[in-house]
Coordinates of C-alpha atoms in Angstrom, one line a residue:
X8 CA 0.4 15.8 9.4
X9 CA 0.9 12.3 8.7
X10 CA -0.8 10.4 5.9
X11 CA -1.3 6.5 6.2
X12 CA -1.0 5.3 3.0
X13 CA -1.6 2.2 3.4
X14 CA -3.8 0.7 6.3
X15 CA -7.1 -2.1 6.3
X16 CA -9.6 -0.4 8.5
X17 CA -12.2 -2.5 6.5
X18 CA -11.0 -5.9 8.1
X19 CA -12.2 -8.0 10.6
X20 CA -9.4 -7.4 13.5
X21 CA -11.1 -3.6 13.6
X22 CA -14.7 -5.4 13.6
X23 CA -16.7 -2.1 16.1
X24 CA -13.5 0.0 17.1
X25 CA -12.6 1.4 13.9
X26 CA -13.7 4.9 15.0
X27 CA -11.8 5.0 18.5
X28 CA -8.2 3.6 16.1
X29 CA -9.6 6.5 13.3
X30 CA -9.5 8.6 16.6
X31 CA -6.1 7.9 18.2
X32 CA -4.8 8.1 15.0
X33 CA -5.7 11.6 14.3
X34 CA -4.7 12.4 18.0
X35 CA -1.5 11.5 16.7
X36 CA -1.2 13.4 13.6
X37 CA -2.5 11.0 10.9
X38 CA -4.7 13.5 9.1
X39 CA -5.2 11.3 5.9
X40 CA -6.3 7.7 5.2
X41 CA -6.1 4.8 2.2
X42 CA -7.9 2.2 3.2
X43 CA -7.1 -0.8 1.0
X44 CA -9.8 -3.4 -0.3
X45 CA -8.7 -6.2 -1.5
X46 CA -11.3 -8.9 -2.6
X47 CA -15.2 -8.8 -2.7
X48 CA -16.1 -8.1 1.1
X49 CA -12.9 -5.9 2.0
X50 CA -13.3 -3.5 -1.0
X51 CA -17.3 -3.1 -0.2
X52 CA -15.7 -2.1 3.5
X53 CA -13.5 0.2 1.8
X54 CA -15.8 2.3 -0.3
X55 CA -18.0 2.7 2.6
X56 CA -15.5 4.2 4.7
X57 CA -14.2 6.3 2.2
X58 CA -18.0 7.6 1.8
X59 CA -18.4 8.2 5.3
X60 CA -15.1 10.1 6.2
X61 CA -13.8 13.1 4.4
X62 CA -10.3 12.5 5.5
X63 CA -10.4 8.6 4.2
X64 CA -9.6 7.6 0.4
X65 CA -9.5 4.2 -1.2
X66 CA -7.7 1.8 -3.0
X67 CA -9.4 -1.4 -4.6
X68 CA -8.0 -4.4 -6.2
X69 CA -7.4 -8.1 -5.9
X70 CA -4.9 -9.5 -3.6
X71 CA -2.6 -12.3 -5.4
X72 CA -3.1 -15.0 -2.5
X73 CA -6.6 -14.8 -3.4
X74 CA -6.2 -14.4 -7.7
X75 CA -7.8 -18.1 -8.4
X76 CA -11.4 -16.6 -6.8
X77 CA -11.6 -13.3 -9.1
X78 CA -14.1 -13.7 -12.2
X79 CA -14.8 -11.2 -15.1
X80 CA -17.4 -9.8 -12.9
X81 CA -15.0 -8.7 -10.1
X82 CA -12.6 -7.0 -12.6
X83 CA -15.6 -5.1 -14.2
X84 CA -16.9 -3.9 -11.1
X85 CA -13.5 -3.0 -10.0
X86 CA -13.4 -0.7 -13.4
X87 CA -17.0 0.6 -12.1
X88 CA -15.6 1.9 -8.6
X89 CA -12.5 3.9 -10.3
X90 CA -14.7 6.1 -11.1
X91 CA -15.5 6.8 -8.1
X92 CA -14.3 10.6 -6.9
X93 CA -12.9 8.7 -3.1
X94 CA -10.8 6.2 -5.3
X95 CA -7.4 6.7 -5.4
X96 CA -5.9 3.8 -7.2
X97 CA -6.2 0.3 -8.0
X98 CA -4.7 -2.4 -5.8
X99 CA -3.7 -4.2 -3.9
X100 CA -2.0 -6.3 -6.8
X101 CA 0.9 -8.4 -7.4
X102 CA 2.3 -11.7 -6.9
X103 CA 3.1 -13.7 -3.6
X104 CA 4.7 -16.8 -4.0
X105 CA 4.8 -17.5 0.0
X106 CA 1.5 -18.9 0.5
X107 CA 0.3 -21.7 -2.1
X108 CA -3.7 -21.0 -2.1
X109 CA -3.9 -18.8 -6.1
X110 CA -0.9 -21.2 -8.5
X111 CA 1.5 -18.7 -9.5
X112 CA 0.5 -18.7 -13.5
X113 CA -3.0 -17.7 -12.2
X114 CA -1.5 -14.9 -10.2
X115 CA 0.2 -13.4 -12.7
X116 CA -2.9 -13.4 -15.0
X117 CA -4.9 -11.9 -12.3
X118 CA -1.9 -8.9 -11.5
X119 CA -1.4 -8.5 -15.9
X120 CA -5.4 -7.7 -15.8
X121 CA -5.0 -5.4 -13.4
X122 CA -2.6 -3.5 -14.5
X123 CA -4.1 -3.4 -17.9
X124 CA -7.0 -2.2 -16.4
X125 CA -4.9 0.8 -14.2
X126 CA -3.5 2.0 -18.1
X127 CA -7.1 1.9 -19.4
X128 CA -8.8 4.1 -16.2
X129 CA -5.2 5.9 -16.0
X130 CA -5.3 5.0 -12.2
X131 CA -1.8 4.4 -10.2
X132 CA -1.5 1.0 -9.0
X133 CA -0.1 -0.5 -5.5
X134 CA 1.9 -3.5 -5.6
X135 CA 2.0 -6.3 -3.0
X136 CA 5.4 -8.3 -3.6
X137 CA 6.1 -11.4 -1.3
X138 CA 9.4 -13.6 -2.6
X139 CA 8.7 -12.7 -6.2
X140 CA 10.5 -9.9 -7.1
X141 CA 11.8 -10.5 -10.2
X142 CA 8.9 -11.3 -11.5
X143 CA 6.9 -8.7 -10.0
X144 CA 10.0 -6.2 -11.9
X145 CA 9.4 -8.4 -14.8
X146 CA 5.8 -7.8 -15.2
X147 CA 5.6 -4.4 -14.2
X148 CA 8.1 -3.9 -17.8
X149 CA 6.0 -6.1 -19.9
X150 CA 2.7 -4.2 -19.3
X151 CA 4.4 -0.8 -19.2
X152 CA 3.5 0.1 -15.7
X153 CA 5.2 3.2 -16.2
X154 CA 2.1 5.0 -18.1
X155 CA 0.8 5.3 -14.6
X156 CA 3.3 4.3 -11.8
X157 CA 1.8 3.2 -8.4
X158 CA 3.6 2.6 -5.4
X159 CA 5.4 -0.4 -4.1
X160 CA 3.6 -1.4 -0.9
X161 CA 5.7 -2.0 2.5
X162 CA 8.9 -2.3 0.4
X163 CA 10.6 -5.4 1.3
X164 CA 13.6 -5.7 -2.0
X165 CA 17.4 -4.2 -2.3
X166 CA 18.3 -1.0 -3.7
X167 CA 18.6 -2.5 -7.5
X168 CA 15.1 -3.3 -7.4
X169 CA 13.8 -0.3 -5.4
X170 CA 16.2 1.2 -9.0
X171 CA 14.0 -0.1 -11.1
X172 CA 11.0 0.4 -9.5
X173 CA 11.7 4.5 -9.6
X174 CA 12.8 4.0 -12.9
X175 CA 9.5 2.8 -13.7
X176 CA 7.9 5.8 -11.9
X177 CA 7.0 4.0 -8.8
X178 CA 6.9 5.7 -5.3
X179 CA 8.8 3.6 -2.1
X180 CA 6.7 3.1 1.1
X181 CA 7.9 1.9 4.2
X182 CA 6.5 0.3 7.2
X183 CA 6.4 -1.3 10.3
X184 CA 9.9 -3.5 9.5
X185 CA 11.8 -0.6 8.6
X186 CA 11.5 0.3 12.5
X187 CA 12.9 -3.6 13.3
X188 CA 16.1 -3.8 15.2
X189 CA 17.5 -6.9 13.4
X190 CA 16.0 -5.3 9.8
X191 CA 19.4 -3.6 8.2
X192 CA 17.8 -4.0 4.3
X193 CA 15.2 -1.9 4.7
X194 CA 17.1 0.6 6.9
X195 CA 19.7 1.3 3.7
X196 CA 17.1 1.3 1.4
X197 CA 15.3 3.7 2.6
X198 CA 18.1 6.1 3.3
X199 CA 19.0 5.9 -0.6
X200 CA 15.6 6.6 -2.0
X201 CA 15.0 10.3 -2.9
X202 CA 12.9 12.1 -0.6
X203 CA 10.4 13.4 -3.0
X204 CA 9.4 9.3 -4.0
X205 CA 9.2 7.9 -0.3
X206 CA 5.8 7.2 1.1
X207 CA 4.4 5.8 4.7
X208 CA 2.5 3.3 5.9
X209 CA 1.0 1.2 8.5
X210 CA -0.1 -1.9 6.6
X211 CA -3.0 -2.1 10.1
X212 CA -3.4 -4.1 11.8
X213 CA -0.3 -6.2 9.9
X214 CA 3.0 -5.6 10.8
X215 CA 2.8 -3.3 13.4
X216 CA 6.4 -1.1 14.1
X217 CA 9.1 -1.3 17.4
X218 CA 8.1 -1.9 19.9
X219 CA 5.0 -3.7 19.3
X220 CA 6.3 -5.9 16.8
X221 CA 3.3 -8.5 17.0
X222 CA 1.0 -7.2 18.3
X223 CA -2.3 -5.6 16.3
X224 CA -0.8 -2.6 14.5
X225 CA -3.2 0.6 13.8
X226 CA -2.8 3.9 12.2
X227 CA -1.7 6.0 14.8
X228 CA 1.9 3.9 14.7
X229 CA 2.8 5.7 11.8
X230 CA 4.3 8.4 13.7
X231 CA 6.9 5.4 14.9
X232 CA 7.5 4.4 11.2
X233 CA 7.9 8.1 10.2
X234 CA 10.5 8.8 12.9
X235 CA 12.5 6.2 11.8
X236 CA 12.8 7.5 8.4
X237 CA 13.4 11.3 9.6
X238 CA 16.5 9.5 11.5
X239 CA 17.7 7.3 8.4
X240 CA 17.4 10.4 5.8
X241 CA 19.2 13.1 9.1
X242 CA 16.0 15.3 8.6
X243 CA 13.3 16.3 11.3
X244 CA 10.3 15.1 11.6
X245 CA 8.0 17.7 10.6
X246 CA 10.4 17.8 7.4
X247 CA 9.6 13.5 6.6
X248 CA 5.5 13.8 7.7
X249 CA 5.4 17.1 5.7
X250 CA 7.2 15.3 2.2
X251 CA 5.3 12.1 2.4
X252 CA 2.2 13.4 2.8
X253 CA 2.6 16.0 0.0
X254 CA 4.1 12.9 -2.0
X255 CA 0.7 11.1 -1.5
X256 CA -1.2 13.7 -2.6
X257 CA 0.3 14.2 -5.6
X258 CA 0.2 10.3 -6.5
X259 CA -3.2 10.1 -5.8
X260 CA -3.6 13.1 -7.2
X261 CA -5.3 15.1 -4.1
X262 CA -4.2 18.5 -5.3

């Protein structure tokens, strides 16, 4: 029983097959879903699958490549679905200083609002972090993240910041480049974080695990990332799938 705690059914790369990948996925023991919205078209996506499938939750937020096109509007309607009884926290959110498309002052108004927001609902947030880390660290402290913790999405930083990020109350999730041959950061990250704060995830159709590195990833590939972990932490696989998932339900509070 595998959860996917992070996957984008509601993008375009899924566009009239998202029920056969929901399928294979639960063929292969993925039991429970977050699908994660992340501006105006992919959160409306989201909520609609999460209305649809029992077994599907979701996340909504605004992505930091895309910061300079959120208005007031978009952050008060994101306060409207938190209410919601499918939705499990706010996100995507965070800073990426890769791509150039939102300046970074604007993205780190956008991610402040959202976490301000997350404190005022009392929602757990999920962090994207691309080549930003201190700041995202920094940030996460100045708007006392801790009052409701989160999880820090396809972990990417060393074990210092993964530190401070459990310090801060944060949960670690791993995907598809833990499972890389050449990737040795994640790989002794992941066998230092405590079992009871580790989370998986697909990150679909991004990122997709060995041996399909680049191809379209999907949910069922979980299993791959999972396997991986039970063989970095020396523990069997029914032991990692069973941990995670109950991990997941108690951040998104599922009990």
């Amino acid at each position: 029983m595998l959860f996917d705690t992070h996957v984008h059914l509601n993008v375009q790369q899924f566009a009239g097959e998202v029920e056969d990948v929901i399928e294979r996925a639960r063929e292969n023991g993925v039991t429970l879903f977050n699908v994660v919205g992340f501006d105006r078209e992919t959160i409306t996506k989201a909520m609609d699958l999460a209305e649809k499938y029992p077994y599907i939750y979701a996340t909504v937020g605004w992505h930091p490549v895309d910061a300079i096109d959120m208005t007031e509007t978009d952050l008060e309607w994101i306060a409207s679905l938190s209410k919601h009884e499918k939705v499990v926290a706010l996100g995507e959110m965070g800073l990426d200083y890769h791509w150039d498309k939102s300046p970074k002052d604007v993205q780190k108004e956008v991610f402040r609002a959202q976490i301000r927001l997350a404190r005022k609902v009392n929602m757990p947030i999920v962090i994207h972090n691309r080549e930003a880390d201190q700041d995202i660290v920094d940030i996460l402290k100045e708007e006392k993240a801790e009052e409701v913790g989160g999880i820090m999405h396809c972990f990417s930083g060393d074990i210092e910041m993964a530190k401070e990020c459990l310090d801060l109350g944060f949960y670690i999730s791993f995907g598809g480049p833990v499972t890389f041959k050449n990737a040795k950061l994640p790989k002794e990250v992941a066998r230092d974080i405590p079992i009871d704060r580790l989370l998986v995830e697909t990150d679909s159709p991004f990122l997709s695990p060995h041996p399909y590195r680049g191809k379209r990833n999907e949910p069922a590939r979980v299993t791959l990332i999972a396997e991986k972990l039970a063989e970095l932490k020396g523990m069997s696989f029914e032991e990692l799938a069973q941990q995670t998932t109950q991990n997941a339900k108690t951040l998104f509070r599922l009990e």
